[in-house]
Each structure stands twice: as structure tokens, then as C-alpha cells.
Short mmCIF file of C-alpha atoms in Angstrom, two decimals:
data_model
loop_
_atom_site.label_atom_id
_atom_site.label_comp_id
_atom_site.label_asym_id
_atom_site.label_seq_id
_atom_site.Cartn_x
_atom_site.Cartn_y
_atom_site.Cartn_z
CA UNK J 1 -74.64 49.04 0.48
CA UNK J 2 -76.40 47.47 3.65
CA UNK J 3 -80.11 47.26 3.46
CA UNK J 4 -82.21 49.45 6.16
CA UNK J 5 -82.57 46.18 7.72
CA UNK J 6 -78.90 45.12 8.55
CA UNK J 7 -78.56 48.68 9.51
CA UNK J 8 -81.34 48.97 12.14
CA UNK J 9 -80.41 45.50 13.62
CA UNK J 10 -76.77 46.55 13.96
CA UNK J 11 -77.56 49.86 15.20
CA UNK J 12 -79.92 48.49 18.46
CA UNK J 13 -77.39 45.67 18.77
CA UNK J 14 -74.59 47.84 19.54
CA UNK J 15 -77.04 50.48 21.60
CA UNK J 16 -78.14 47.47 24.13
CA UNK J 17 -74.48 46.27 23.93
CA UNK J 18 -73.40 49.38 25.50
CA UNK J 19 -76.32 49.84 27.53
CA UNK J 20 -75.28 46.50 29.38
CA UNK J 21 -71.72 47.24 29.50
CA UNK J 22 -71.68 50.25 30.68
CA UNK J 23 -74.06 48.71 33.64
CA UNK J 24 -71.94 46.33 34.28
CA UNK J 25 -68.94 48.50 34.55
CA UNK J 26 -71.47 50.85 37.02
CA UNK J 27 -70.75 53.81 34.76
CA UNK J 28 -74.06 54.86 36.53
CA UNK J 29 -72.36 56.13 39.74
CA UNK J 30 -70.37 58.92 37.79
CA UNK J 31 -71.36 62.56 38.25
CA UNK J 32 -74.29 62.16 41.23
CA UNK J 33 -75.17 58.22 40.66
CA UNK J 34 -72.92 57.07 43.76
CA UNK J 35 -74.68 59.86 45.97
CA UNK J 36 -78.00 58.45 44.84
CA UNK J 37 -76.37 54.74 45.48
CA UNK J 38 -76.00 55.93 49.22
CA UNK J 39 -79.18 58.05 49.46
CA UNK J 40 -80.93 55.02 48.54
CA UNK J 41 -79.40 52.38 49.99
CA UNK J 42 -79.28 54.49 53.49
CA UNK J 43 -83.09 55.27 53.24
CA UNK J 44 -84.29 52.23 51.47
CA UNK J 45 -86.47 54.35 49.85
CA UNK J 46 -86.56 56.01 46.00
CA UNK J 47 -83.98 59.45 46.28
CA UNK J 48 -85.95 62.24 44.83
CA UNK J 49 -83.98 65.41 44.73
CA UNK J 50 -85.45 67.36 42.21
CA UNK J 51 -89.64 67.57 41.35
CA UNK J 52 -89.43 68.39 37.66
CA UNK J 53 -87.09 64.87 36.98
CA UNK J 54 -88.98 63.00 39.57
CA UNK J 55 -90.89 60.72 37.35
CA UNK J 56 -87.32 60.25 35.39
CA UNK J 57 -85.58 59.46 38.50
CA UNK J 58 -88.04 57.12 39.86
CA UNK J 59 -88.16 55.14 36.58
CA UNK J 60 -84.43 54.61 36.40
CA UNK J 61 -84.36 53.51 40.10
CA UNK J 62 -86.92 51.01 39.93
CA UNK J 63 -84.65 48.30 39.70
CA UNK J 64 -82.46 48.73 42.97
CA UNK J 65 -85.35 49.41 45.18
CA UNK J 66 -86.67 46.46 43.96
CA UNK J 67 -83.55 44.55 45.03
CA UNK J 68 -83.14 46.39 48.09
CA UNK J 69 -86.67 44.84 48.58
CA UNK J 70 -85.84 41.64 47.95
CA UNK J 71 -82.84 42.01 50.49
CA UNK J 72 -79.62 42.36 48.70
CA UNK J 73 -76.91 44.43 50.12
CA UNK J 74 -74.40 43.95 47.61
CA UNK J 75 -73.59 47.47 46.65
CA UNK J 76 -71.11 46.77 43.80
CA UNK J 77 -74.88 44.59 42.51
CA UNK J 78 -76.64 47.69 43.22
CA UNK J 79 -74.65 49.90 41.50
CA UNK J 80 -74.75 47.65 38.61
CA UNK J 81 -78.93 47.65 38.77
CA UNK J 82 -78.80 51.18 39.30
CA UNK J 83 -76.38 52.30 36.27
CA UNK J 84 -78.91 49.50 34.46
CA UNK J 85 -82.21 51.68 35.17
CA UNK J 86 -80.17 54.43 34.05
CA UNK J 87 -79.31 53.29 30.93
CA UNK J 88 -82.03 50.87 29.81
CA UNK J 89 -84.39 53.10 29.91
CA UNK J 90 -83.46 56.02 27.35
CA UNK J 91 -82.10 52.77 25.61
CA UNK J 92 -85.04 51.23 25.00
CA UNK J 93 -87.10 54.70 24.31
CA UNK J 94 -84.23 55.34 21.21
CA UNK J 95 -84.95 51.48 20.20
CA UNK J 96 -88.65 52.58 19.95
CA UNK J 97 -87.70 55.71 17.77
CA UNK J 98 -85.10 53.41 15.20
CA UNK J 99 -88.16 50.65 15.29
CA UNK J 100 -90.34 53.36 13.41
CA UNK J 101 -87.92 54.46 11.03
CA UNK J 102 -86.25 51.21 10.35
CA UNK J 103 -87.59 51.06 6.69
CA UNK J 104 -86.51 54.92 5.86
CA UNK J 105 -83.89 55.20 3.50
CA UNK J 106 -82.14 57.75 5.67
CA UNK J 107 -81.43 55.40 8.31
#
């Protein structure tokens, strides 16, 4: 039986794994992430839709404003940054939650 330890170190290795994959495969720009690509790229400017998920949205677009900032126009790189804030942050909010648990027995 793994200990609570191998199991919490496997568990946020495969979670920031994914996290990075799926950025690097722009999984981001399903559903509405491509029309938030071109909303922000076209604006240069955070794309804010919808006031109750504003602080949410923001957040996960931090890094490809930043880029945009710093002058990159590579979109296939933007979409990569973008699918990145989208991902890293709920990411690292559920490797918070496992750090506090990591000693339960239930984990």
C-alpha cells in the first residue's frame, strides 16, 4: 500500500503534467477560449464579458496580456499562455487543497 506521501506527490505530479500539456496543446481555445484569443489580441486589452467571473477571467488572462505587452504576436504562443492561465490557476488552487490533506489517510 503506498504511503500518503507517494500518493500526494503522484497525484500533483500528474495534475501539473496535464495542466502543461493541455497548454501546450492550447486546449484553452475550446468552447469560447479562441473568441477570447481574438477579443484580446484585437483590443490588447483584458476581454471581460461577464461581471460575476470577471476577477476569474482576469486572473487566467494575466499571462497573454502580459506577452502582448511585451510585444509578441505569435498567436499559436498566445494561445498556449492563454490555455496556461486557464489551467494553472485552478491547478495550483487543487495543489493547495491536496497540500492540506496530504497526511489524511483518505487521500
Amino acid at each position: 500500500m503506498p504511503t500518503t506521501t507517494v500518493a500526494y506527490r503522484s497525484t500533483v505530479g500528474l495534475l501539473w503534467i496535464l495542466a502543461l500539456w493541455h497548454s501546450w496543446e492550447c486546449r484553452g481555445l475550446f468552447v469560447d477560449g479562441s473568441a477570447f484569443l481574438v477579443q484580446i489580441a484585437r483590443r490588447e486589452w483584458f476581454f471581460d464579458f461577464y461581471d460575476p467571473r470577471l476577477f476569474a477571467m482576469v486572473l487566467g488572462q494575466i499571462p497573454v496580456i502580459a506577452a502582448v505587452f511585451l510585444g509578441v504576436t505569435d498567436l499559436h504562443f498566445l494561445a498556449q499562455l492563454l490555455s496556461l492561465g486557464l489551467f494553472a490557476l485552478p491547478t495550483a488552487l487543487y495543489h493547495l487543497a491536496l497540500m492540506r490533506v496530504r497526511h489524511d489517510a483518505l487521500l
